[in-house]
């Protein structure tokens, strides 16, 4: 599971509604849901996931996000949703994300021209996080690509990049077919599938009662077609965007509400196991896990090396290259050609949290970088941030300063993730 842009808008909307008296806040939420249900939106035609009305029934605060009407939080609030995910399990609607199947015997040869990952080396029903790059080495999007046993690649991309991703794939598919007459390649967009993420240390306990088979055999980044709570043909992938153990379940759209209700009504001996969570908690959870938000922390002006994502480049791809932008990207891995900036983690123990756009200074007060994402860490009880800084200042334990609200706050560069991940490996 992966988000695309709009984080600052979400948090600003949430801070605004939080200032209202309870009765006005609830009424605003009800009016937004009613407007989106009856007219599509208040001013713009936002798309709705199959769970939209269900979110409203649960009391969600709905906000515009990447062209969709999405829940930013529910009645318990972002902080409680964040902590519940870390201790139990939370249900997230990620149906706004782009789901694709790439078919044909040339599917791997084709996709490897566009991504940095070693897709050919993936075992059957295994996936990988990879990056779609442009000719200059910039990141068009991040995506999860799974090599299924059913003769296709299952691809999940960010909602905010959906249109450009589809256009990019279609363009290069045509080029591939022109250069390789008789090639076998096609793409299918999964418009009739919703996507639900169940995340947290008690995910397996909550899900086990609804599936046949042993979930312990489904390791991190593994994927299988399963029947879940009586709903056949669900693709269950052990992955997520929180740093916790979790799954993302691709389910037929017309049964997404049914599945969500059953997951929320888990009969585990541990009561209150699964609760709904929105985009606000998902953003703070992913930041603690050191995961990038497309549009904030990575974009078409940053390369995988600058973004500290060189681990996404498959080992064999280091040698062979032959993907868009590979000359630029692989050159940055060689001595004497290191990039001038890199993405790092930053921790501050005092002061207000640094948000996107905050200036990073060295100890003498000279600007050395800019924060791209930041928030208070509920888990660590400290303020955390991601930033791009001059490479010379990118080593862990380097002392820096953050310019927040006209105040200079001491901070330290640190390794990520900020909170250790708990993927089921």
CSV table of C-alpha atoms in Angstrom, one decimal:
chain,number,residue,atom,x,y,z
A,1,UNK,CA,0.0,0.0,0.0
A,2,UNK,CA,1.2,3.9,-1.4
A,3,UNK,CA,-0.4,7.8,-1.1
A,4,UNK,CA,0.0,10.6,-3.7
A,5,UNK,CA,0.1,14.3,-2.8
A,6,UNK,CA,-2.4,16.5,-0.9
A,7,UNK,CA,-1.0,15.8,2.6
A,8,UNK,CA,-0.8,19.5,3.6
A,9,UNK,CA,-4.3,20.1,2.3
A,10,UNK,CA,-5.7,17.3,4.4
A,11,UNK,CA,-4.0,18.4,7.6
A,12,UNK,CA,-5.0,22.1,7.0
A,13,UNK,CA,-8.7,21.0,6.5
A,14,UNK,CA,-8.5,18.9,9.7
A,15,UNK,CA,-7.0,21.7,11.8
A,16,UNK,CA,-9.7,24.1,10.5
A,17,UNK,CA,-12.6,21.7,11.4
A,18,UNK,CA,-11.1,20.9,14.7
A,19,UNK,CA,-11.4,24.6,15.7
A,20,UNK,CA,-15.2,24.5,15.3
A,21,UNK,CA,-17.6,23.7,18.1
A,22,UNK,CA,-18.6,20.0,18.1
A,23,UNK,CA,-22.1,20.6,16.8
A,24,UNK,CA,-20.9,22.8,13.9
A,25,UNK,CA,-18.1,20.3,13.1
A,26,UNK,CA,-20.5,17.4,12.9
A,27,UNK,CA,-22.9,19.4,10.7
A,28,UNK,CA,-20.1,20.3,8.3
A,29,UNK,CA,-19.1,16.7,8.0
A,30,UNK,CA,-22.8,15.7,7.4
A,31,UNK,CA,-23.2,18.4,4.7
A,32,UNK,CA,-20.0,17.4,2.9
A,33,UNK,CA,-21.1,13.7,2.8
A,34,UNK,CA,-24.6,14.7,1.7
A,35,UNK,CA,-23.3,16.9,-1.1
A,36,UNK,CA,-20.8,14.3,-2.3
A,37,UNK,CA,-23.5,11.7,-2.3
A,38,UNK,CA,-26.1,13.7,-4.1
A,39,UNK,CA,-24.2,16.0,-6.4
A,40,UNK,CA,-20.7,14.6,-6.6
A,41,UNK,CA,-19.1,17.5,-4.6
A,42,UNK,CA,-19.6,21.0,-3.3
A,43,UNK,CA,-17.6,22.7,-6.2
A,44,UNK,CA,-15.7,20.0,-8.1
A,45,UNK,CA,-16.7,16.6,-9.2
A,46,UNK,CA,-14.8,14.4,-6.9
A,47,UNK,CA,-14.7,10.6,-7.5
A,48,UNK,CA,-16.1,8.3,-4.8
A,49,UNK,CA,-14.9,4.9,-3.8
A,50,UNK,CA,-17.4,2.1,-3.3
A,51,UNK,CA,-17.1,2.7,0.5
A,52,UNK,CA,-17.9,6.5,0.3
A,53,UNK,CA,-21.4,6.3,1.9
A,54,UNK,CA,-20.2,3.7,4.5
A,55,UNK,CA,-17.5,6.2,5.6
A,56,UNK,CA,-20.2,8.8,6.1
A,57,UNK,CA,-22.4,6.4,8.1
A,58,UNK,CA,-19.3,5.9,10.4
A,59,UNK,CA,-19.0,9.6,11.0
A,60,UNK,CA,-15.9,10.2,8.9
A,61,UNK,CA,-14.7,13.7,8.0
A,62,UNK,CA,-14.5,13.6,4.2
A,63,UNK,CA,-12.0,15.7,2.3
A,64,UNK,CA,-10.9,16.1,-1.3
A,65,UNK,CA,-7.8,14.1,-2.0
A,66,UNK,CA,-6.1,13.4,-5.4
A,67,UNK,CA,-9.5,14.0,-7.1
A,68,UNK,CA,-11.4,11.7,-4.7
A,69,UNK,CA,-13.7,12.3,-1.7
A,70,UNK,CA,-11.8,10.4,1.1
A,71,UNK,CA,-12.0,10.0,4.9
A,72,UNK,CA,-9.3,12.0,6.7
A,73,UNK,CA,-10.5,10.8,10.1
A,74,UNK,CA,-13.4,9.2,12.0
A,75,UNK,CA,-15.0,10.2,15.3
A,76,UNK,CA,-12.1,9.0,17.5
A,77,UNK,CA,-9.7,11.3,15.8
A,78,UNK,CA,-6.3,11.0,14.0
A,79,UNK,CA,-4.2,10.4,17.2
A,80,UNK,CA,-6.4,7.6,18.4
A,81,UNK,CA,-6.5,6.0,15.0
A,82,UNK,CA,-2.7,6.2,14.8
A,83,UNK,CA,-2.1,4.6,18.2
A,84,UNK,CA,-4.8,2.0,17.5
A,85,UNK,CA,-3.0,0.9,14.4
A,86,UNK,CA,0.3,0.6,16.3
A,87,UNK,CA,-1.3,-1.5,19.0
A,88,UNK,CA,-4.2,-3.5,17.4
A,89,UNK,CA,-5.4,-3.2,13.8
A,90,UNK,CA,-7.0,-0.5,11.6
A,91,UNK,CA,-9.0,-0.7,8.3
A,92,UNK,CA,-8.1,1.8,5.6
A,93,UNK,CA,-10.0,2.5,2.3
A,94,UNK,CA,-7.3,2.8,-0.4
A,95,UNK,CA,-9.7,2.1,-3.3
A,96,UNK,CA,-8.7,5.4,-4.9
A,97,UNK,CA,-5.4,3.9,-5.9
A,98,UNK,CA,-4.8,2.7,-9.4
A,99,UNK,CA,-4.9,-1.1,-9.9
A,100,UNK,CA,-3.7,-2.7,-13.1
A,101,UNK,CA,-3.0,-6.0,-14.7
A,102,UNK,CA,-0.3,-6.3,-17.4
A,103,UNK,CA,-0.8,-9.4,-19.6
A,104,UNK,CA,1.1,-11.2,-22.2
A,105,UNK,CA,4.3,-13.2,-22.6
A,106,UNK,CA,6.4,-10.0,-23.0
A,107,UNK,CA,5.0,-8.4,-19.9
A,108,UNK,CA,8.2,-8.6,-17.9
A,109,UNK,CA,10.5,-7.5,-20.7
A,110,UNK,CA,8.1,-4.5,-21.2
A,111,UNK,CA,7.8,-3.4,-17.6
A,112,UNK,CA,11.5,-3.6,-17.0
A,113,UNK,CA,12.1,-0.9,-19.5
A,114,UNK,CA,10.0,1.5,-17.3
A,115,UNK,CA,10.9,0.5,-13.7
A,116,UNK,CA,14.1,0.1,-11.7
A,117,UNK,CA,13.2,-3.2,-10.1
A,118,UNK,CA,14.4,-6.6,-11.1
A,119,UNK,CA,10.9,-8.0,-12.0
A,120,UNK,CA,12.3,-11.0,-13.9
A,121,UNK,CA,13.9,-12.2,-10.6
A,122,UNK,CA,10.6,-12.2,-8.7
A,123,UNK,CA,9.3,-15.5,-7.5
A,124,UNK,CA,5.7,-16.4,-8.4
A,125,UNK,CA,3.2,-14.5,-6.3
A,126,UNK,CA,5.9,-12.2,-4.9
A,127,UNK,CA,6.0,-8.4,-5.3
A,128,UNK,CA,8.4,-5.5,-4.9
A,129,UNK,CA,8.2,-1.8,-4.4
A,130,UNK,CA,9.7,-0.2,-7.4
A,131,UNK,CA,10.0,3.2,-9.1
A,132,UNK,CA,8.7,4.3,-12.5
A,133,UNK,CA,11.3,6.7,-13.9
A,134,UNK,CA,11.6,9.2,-16.8
A,135,UNK,CA,14.3,9.8,-19.3
A,136,UNK,CA,16.2,12.1,-17.0
A,137,UNK,CA,16.1,9.7,-14.0
A,138,UNK,CA,13.3,11.5,-12.2
A,139,UNK,CA,10.6,9.5,-10.4
A,140,UNK,CA,7.2,9.5,-12.2
A,141,UNK,CA,5.7,7.3,-9.5
A,142,UNK,CA,6.3,4.6,-7.0
A,143,UNK,CA,4.4,1.3,-7.5
A,144,UNK,CA,4.1,-2.2,-6.2
A,145,UNK,CA,4.5,-4.8,-9.0
A,146,UNK,CA,3.6,-8.5,-8.2
A,147,UNK,CA,4.5,-11.4,-10.4
A,148,UNK,CA,1.3,-13.5,-10.1
A,149,UNK,CA,0.8,-17.2,-10.8
A,150,UNK,CA,-2.1,-16.3,-13.1
A,151,UNK,CA,0.0,-15.1,-16.1
A,152,UNK,CA,-0.1,-11.3,-15.4
A,153,UNK,CA,1.7,-8.6,-13.4
A,154,UNK,CA,-0.5,-7.0,-10.8
A,155,UNK,CA,0.4,-3.3,-10.4
A,156,UNK,CA,-0.7,-0.8,-7.8
A,157,UNK,CA,0.1,2.9,-8.3
A,158,UNK,CA,-0.7,6.2,-6.6
A,159,UNK,CA,-4.1,7.8,-7.1
A,160,UNK,CA,-2.7,11.2,-7.8
A,161,UNK,CA,-0.5,9.8,-10.6
A,162,UNK,CA,-3.1,7.5,-12.1
A,163,UNK,CA,-3.8,9.5,-15.3
A,164,UNK,CA,-0.2,10.2,-16.1
A,165,UNK,CA,0.8,6.6,-15.2
A,166,UNK,CA,-1.7,5.1,-17.6
A,167,UNK,CA,-0.7,7.6,-20.3
A,168,UNK,CA,2.9,6.7,-19.8
A,169,UNK,CA,2.3,3.0,-19.9
A,170,UNK,CA,0.2,3.2,-23.0
A,171,UNK,CA,2.7,5.4,-24.8
A,172,UNK,CA,5.6,3.1,-24.1
A,173,UNK,CA,3.5,0.0,-24.8
A,174,UNK,CA,2.9,1.3,-28.3
A,175,UNK,CA,6.6,2.0,-28.7
A,176,UNK,CA,7.4,-1.5,-27.5
A,177,UNK,CA,5.0,-3.0,-29.9
A,178,UNK,CA,6.3,-0.9,-32.8
A,179,UNK,CA,9.9,-2.0,-32.0
A,180,UNK,CA,9.0,-5.6,-31.5
A,181,UNK,CA,6.4,-6.6,-34.2
A,182,UNK,CA,4.3,-9.5,-33.0
A,183,UNK,CA,5.0,-8.8,-29.3
A,184,UNK,CA,2.4,-10.0,-26.8
A,185,UNK,CA,1.5,-7.3,-24.3
A,186,UNK,CA,-1.7,-5.6,-23.0
A,187,UNK,CA,-2.9,-3.6,-20.0
A,188,UNK,CA,-6.2,-3.9,-18.0
A,189,UNK,CA,-7.4,-1.2,-15.6
A,190,UNK,CA,-9.3,-2.8,-12.6
A,191,UNK,CA,-12.2,-0.3,-12.4
A,192,UNK,CA,-14.5,-2.8,-10.7
A,193,UNK,CA,-12.1,-3.6,-7.8
A,194,UNK,CA,-11.9,-1.8,-4.5
A,195,UNK,CA,-8.8,-1.9,-2.3
A,196,UNK,CA,-8.9,-2.3,1.5
A,197,UNK,CA,-5.9,-2.2,3.8
A,198,UNK,CA,-5.9,-4.0,7.2
A,199,UNK,CA,-2.9,-2.9,9.1
A,200,UNK,CA,-1.5,-3.5,12.6
A,201,UNK,CA,0.1,-6.1,14.9
A,202,UNK,CA,-3.3,-7.9,15.3
A,203,UNK,CA,-4.1,-8.0,11.6
A,204,UNK,CA,-3.6,-11.8,11.3
A,205,UNK,CA,-5.7,-12.5,14.4
A,206,UNK,CA,-8.5,-10.4,12.9
A,207,UNK,CA,-8.3,-11.8,9.4
A,208,UNK,CA,-7.7,-15.5,10.2
A,209,UNK,CA,-11.3,-16.3,11.0
A,210,UNK,CA,-12.3,-15.0,7.5
A,211,UNK,CA,-9.9,-17.0,5.4
A,212,UNK,CA,-9.1,-20.6,4.7
A,213,UNK,CA,-5.4,-21.6,5.0
A,214,UNK,CA,-2.5,-20.6,7.1
A,215,UNK,CA,-1.7,-16.8,7.0
A,216,UNK,CA,1.8,-17.6,8.4
A,217,UNK,CA,2.7,-18.9,4.9
A,218,UNK,CA,1.9,-15.5,3.4
A,219,UNK,CA,5.1,-13.6,4.0
A,220,UNK,CA,5.8,-9.9,3.4
A,221,UNK,CA,5.3,-8.9,-0.2
A,222,UNK,CA,3.6,-12.2,-1.0
A,223,UNK,CA,0.2,-12.3,-2.7
A,224,UNK,CA,-2.5,-14.9,-3.4
A,225,UNK,CA,-6.1,-15.1,-4.6
A,226,UNK,CA,-8.3,-16.1,-1.6
A,227,UNK,CA,-11.9,-16.3,-0.5
A,228,UNK,CA,-12.2,-13.8,2.3
A,229,UNK,CA,-15.3,-13.9,4.6
A,230,UNK,CA,-17.1,-15.9,1.8
A,231,UNK,CA,-16.2,-13.4,-0.9
A,232,UNK,CA,-14.3,-15.3,-3.7
A,233,UNK,CA,-11.5,-13.9,-6.0
A,234,UNK,CA,-10.0,-11.5,-3.5
A,235,UNK,CA,-6.3,-10.8,-4.0
A,236,UNK,CA,-4.6,-10.6,-0.6
A,237,UNK,CA,-1.1,-9.1,-0.6
A,238,UNK,CA,0.9,-8.9,2.6
A,239,UNK,CA,2.1,-5.3,2.5
A,240,UNK,CA,1.1,-1.8,3.6
A,241,UNK,CA,2.0,1.8,4.2
A,242,UNK,CA,2.2,1.9,8.0
A,243,UNK,CA,5.4,-0.1,8.9
A,244,UNK,CA,3.2,-2.6,10.7
A,245,UNK,CA,2.2,-6.1,9.6
A,246,UNK,CA,-0.7,-5.8,7.2
A,247,UNK,CA,-2.5,-6.8,4.1
A,248,UNK,CA,-4.1,-5.0,1.2
A,249,UNK,CA,-7.2,-6.8,-0.2
A,250,UNK,CA,-8.4,-6.2,-3.7
A,251,UNK,CA,-12.1,-7.1,-3.6
A,252,UNK,CA,-14.9,-6.8,-6.1
A,253,UNK,CA,-16.3,-3.3,-5.7
A,254,UNK,CA,-19.9,-4.4,-5.1
A,255,UNK,CA,-18.8,-6.4,-2.1
A,256,UNK,CA,-16.3,-3.9,-0.5
A,257,UNK,CA,-18.8,-2.7,2.1
A,258,UNK,CA,-19.8,-6.2,3.0
A,259,UNK,CA,-16.1,-7.2,3.6
A,260,UNK,CA,-15.4,-4.0,5.5
A,261,UNK,CA,-18.3,-4.6,7.9
A,262,UNK,CA,-17.2,-8.2,8.5
A,263,UNK,CA,-13.6,-7.1,9.2
A,264,UNK,CA,-14.8,-4.3,11.6
A,265,UNK,CA,-17.0,-6.9,13.4
A,266,UNK,CA,-14.1,-9.3,14.1
A,267,UNK,CA,-15.1,-11.8,16.8
A,268,UNK,CA,-11.5,-12.0,18.2
A,269,UNK,CA,-11.3,-12.6,22.0
A,270,UNK,CA,-9.5,-9.3,22.1
A,271,UNK,CA,-12.4,-6.8,21.8
A,272,UNK,CA,-12.2,-3.7,19.7
A,273,UNK,CA,-9.5,-5.1,17.5
A,274,UNK,CA,-10.3,-3.4,14.2
A,275,UNK,CA,-11.3,0.2,13.9
A,276,UNK,CA,-11.6,2.4,10.8
A,277,UNK,CA,-8.8,4.9,10.1
A,278,UNK,CA,-8.4,7.7,7.6
A,279,UNK,CA,-5.8,9.4,5.6
A,280,UNK,CA,-4.6,11.6,8.5
A,281,UNK,CA,-3.4,8.6,10.5
A,282,UNK,CA,-2.1,6.9,7.4
A,283,UNK,CA,0.1,9.9,6.7
A,284,UNK,CA,1.6,10.1,10.2
A,285,UNK,CA,2.1,6.3,10.3
A,286,UNK,CA,3.9,6.2,7.0
A,287,UNK,CA,6.2,9.1,8.1
A,288,UNK,CA,7.2,7.2,11.3
A,289,UNK,CA,8.0,4.2,9.0
A,290,UNK,CA,10.2,6.4,6.8
A,291,UNK,CA,8.0,5.9,3.7
A,292,UNK,CA,7.8,8.5,1.0
A,293,UNK,CA,4.7,10.4,0.0
A,294,UNK,CA,4.7,11.0,-3.8
A,295,UNK,CA,4.4,14.7,-4.5
A,296,UNK,CA,5.9,15.6,-1.2
A,297,UNK,CA,9.1,13.5,-0.8
A,298,UNK,CA,9.6,12.3,-4.3
A,299,UNK,CA,8.7,13.6,-7.7
A,300,UNK,CA,9.9,13.9,-11.3
A,301,UNK,CA,12.7,16.2,-10.2
A,302,UNK,CA,14.3,13.7,-7.8
A,303,UNK,CA,16.2,10.6,-8.7
A,304,UNK,CA,16.1,7.3,-6.7
A,305,UNK,CA,19.7,8.0,-5.5
A,306,UNK,CA,18.8,11.5,-4.2
A,307,UNK,CA,15.7,10.0,-2.5
A,308,UNK,CA,17.8,7.4,-0.7
A,309,UNK,CA,15.9,4.7,-2.6
A,310,UNK,CA,18.8,3.0,-4.4
A,311,UNK,CA,17.8,-0.2,-2.6
A,312,UNK,CA,14.8,-0.3,-5.0
A,313,UNK,CA,17.2,-0.8,-8.0
A,314,UNK,CA,17.5,-4.5,-8.6
A,315,UNK,CA,21.0,-6.0,-8.3
A,316,UNK,CA,21.0,-7.1,-11.9
A,317,UNK,CA,19.7,-3.7,-13.1
A,318,UNK,CA,22.9,-2.2,-11.7
A,319,UNK,CA,24.7,-4.1,-14.3
A,320,UNK,CA,22.4,-4.1,-17.2
A,321,UNK,CA,20.5,-0.8,-16.8
A,322,UNK,CA,18.2,-0.5,-19.8
A,323,UNK,CA,15.4,1.3,-18.1
A,324,UNK,CA,14.3,4.9,-18.6
A,325,UNK,CA,16.9,7.2,-17.1
A,326,UNK,CA,19.3,4.4,-16.1
A,327,UNK,CA,22.3,6.3,-17.5
A,328,UNK,CA,21.6,9.3,-15.2
A,329,UNK,CA,20.6,7.1,-12.2
A,330,UNK,CA,23.4,4.6,-12.3
A,331,UNK,CA,26.0,7.3,-12.8
A,332,UNK,CA,25.0,8.8,-9.5
A,333,UNK,CA,26.1,5.5,-7.8
A,334,UNK,CA,29.7,6.0,-8.9
A,335,UNK,CA,32.5,7.8,-7.0
A,336,UNK,CA,32.9,11.4,-8.1
A,337,UNK,CA,29.3,11.6,-9.3
A,338,UNK,CA,27.3,11.5,-6.1
A,339,UNK,CA,24.2,13.7,-6.1
A,340,UNK,CA,24.4,17.1,-4.5
A,341,UNK,CA,21.4,16.4,-2.2
A,342,UNK,CA,19.9,13.4,-0.5
A,343,UNK,CA,16.7,12.6,1.5
A,344,UNK,CA,17.3,12.2,5.3
A,345,UNK,CA,15.4,11.8,8.5
A,346,UNK,CA,15.5,14.6,11.1
A,347,UNK,CA,14.5,14.4,14.8
A,348,UNK,CA,13.9,17.4,17.1
A,349,UNK,CA,13.2,17.0,20.8
A,350,UNK,CA,11.7,20.5,21.4
A,351,UNK,CA,9.8,23.2,19.7
A,352,UNK,CA,6.9,23.1,17.1
A,353,UNK,CA,7.0,20.4,14.5
A,354,UNK,CA,8.6,21.2,11.1
A,355,UNK,CA,6.1,20.9,8.2
A,356,UNK,CA,6.8,20.7,4.5
A,357,UNK,CA,8.7,23.7,3.2
A,358,UNK,CA,10.6,24.4,6.5
A,359,UNK,CA,14.1,25.5,5.9
A,360,UNK,CA,17.0,23.3,7.3
A,361,UNK,CA,20.1,25.2,8.5
A,362,UNK,CA,23.6,24.2,9.5
A,363,UNK,CA,25.0,25.2,12.9
A,364,UNK,CA,26.2,28.5,11.5
A,365,UNK,CA,22.7,29.4,10.1
A,366,UNK,CA,23.4,28.7,6.4
A,367,UNK,CA,20.6,27.0,4.5
A,368,UNK,CA,21.4,23.4,3.6
A,369,UNK,CA,18.0,22.0,2.7
A,370,UNK,CA,14.2,21.9,2.9
A,371,UNK,CA,11.8,19.7,4.8
A,372,UNK,CA,9.3,17.7,2.6
A,373,UNK,CA,7.2,16.0,5.3
A,374,UNK,CA,7.0,16.5,9.1
A,375,UNK,CA,4.8,15.8,12.1
A,376,UNK,CA,4.9,15.0,15.8
A,377,UNK,CA,5.6,11.3,16.3
A,378,UNK,CA,3.0,9.9,18.7
A,379,UNK,CA,5.1,6.8,19.1
A,380,UNK,CA,8.4,8.5,19.9
A,381,UNK,CA,7.0,11.6,21.6
A,382,UNK,CA,9.4,13.7,19.4
A,383,UNK,CA,9.0,15.7,16.2
A,384,UNK,CA,10.2,14.0,13.1
A,385,UNK,CA,10.7,15.1,9.5
A,386,UNK,CA,12.0,14.1,6.1
A,387,UNK,CA,14.2,16.6,4.3
A,388,UNK,CA,16.5,17.0,1.3
A,389,UNK,CA,19.9,18.3,2.5
A,390,UNK,CA,23.2,19.0,1.0
A,391,UNK,CA,25.0,15.6,0.8
A,392,UNK,CA,27.8,16.6,3.1
A,393,UNK,CA,25.2,17.0,5.9
A,394,UNK,CA,23.4,13.7,5.2
A,395,UNK,CA,25.3,11.5,7.7
A,396,UNK,CA,23.4,10.3,10.8
A,397,UNK,CA,24.0,12.3,14.0
A,398,UNK,CA,24.8,15.5,12.1
A,399,UNK,CA,23.5,18.5,14.1
A,400,UNK,CA,21.3,20.9,12.1
A,401,UNK,CA,18.7,23.5,12.8
A,402,UNK,CA,15.1,24.0,11.7
A,403,UNK,CA,13.6,27.4,11.0
A,404,UNK,CA,10.0,27.0,12.4
A,405,UNK,CA,7.7,30.0,12.9
A,406,UNK,CA,10.7,32.4,13.1
A,407,UNK,CA,12.4,30.3,15.7
A,408,UNK,CA,15.5,28.2,15.2
A,409,UNK,CA,15.1,24.7,16.7
A,410,UNK,CA,18.1,22.3,17.2
A,411,UNK,CA,17.7,19.0,15.5
A,412,UNK,CA,19.7,15.9,14.4
A,413,UNK,CA,19.9,13.9,11.2
A,414,UNK,CA,18.9,10.3,11.8
A,415,UNK,CA,18.5,7.1,10.0
A,416,UNK,CA,15.0,5.9,8.9
A,417,UNK,CA,12.6,4.4,9.7
A,418,UNK,CA,12.1,6.5,12.8
A,419,UNK,CA,10.0,3.6,14.3
A,420,UNK,CA,11.2,0.1,13.6
A,421,UNK,CA,9.1,-1.7,11.0
A,422,UNK,CA,7.3,-5.0,11.9
A,423,UNK,CA,6.8,-6.6,8.5
A,424,UNK,CA,6.0,-10.3,8.5
A,425,UNK,CA,9.1,-11.7,6.9
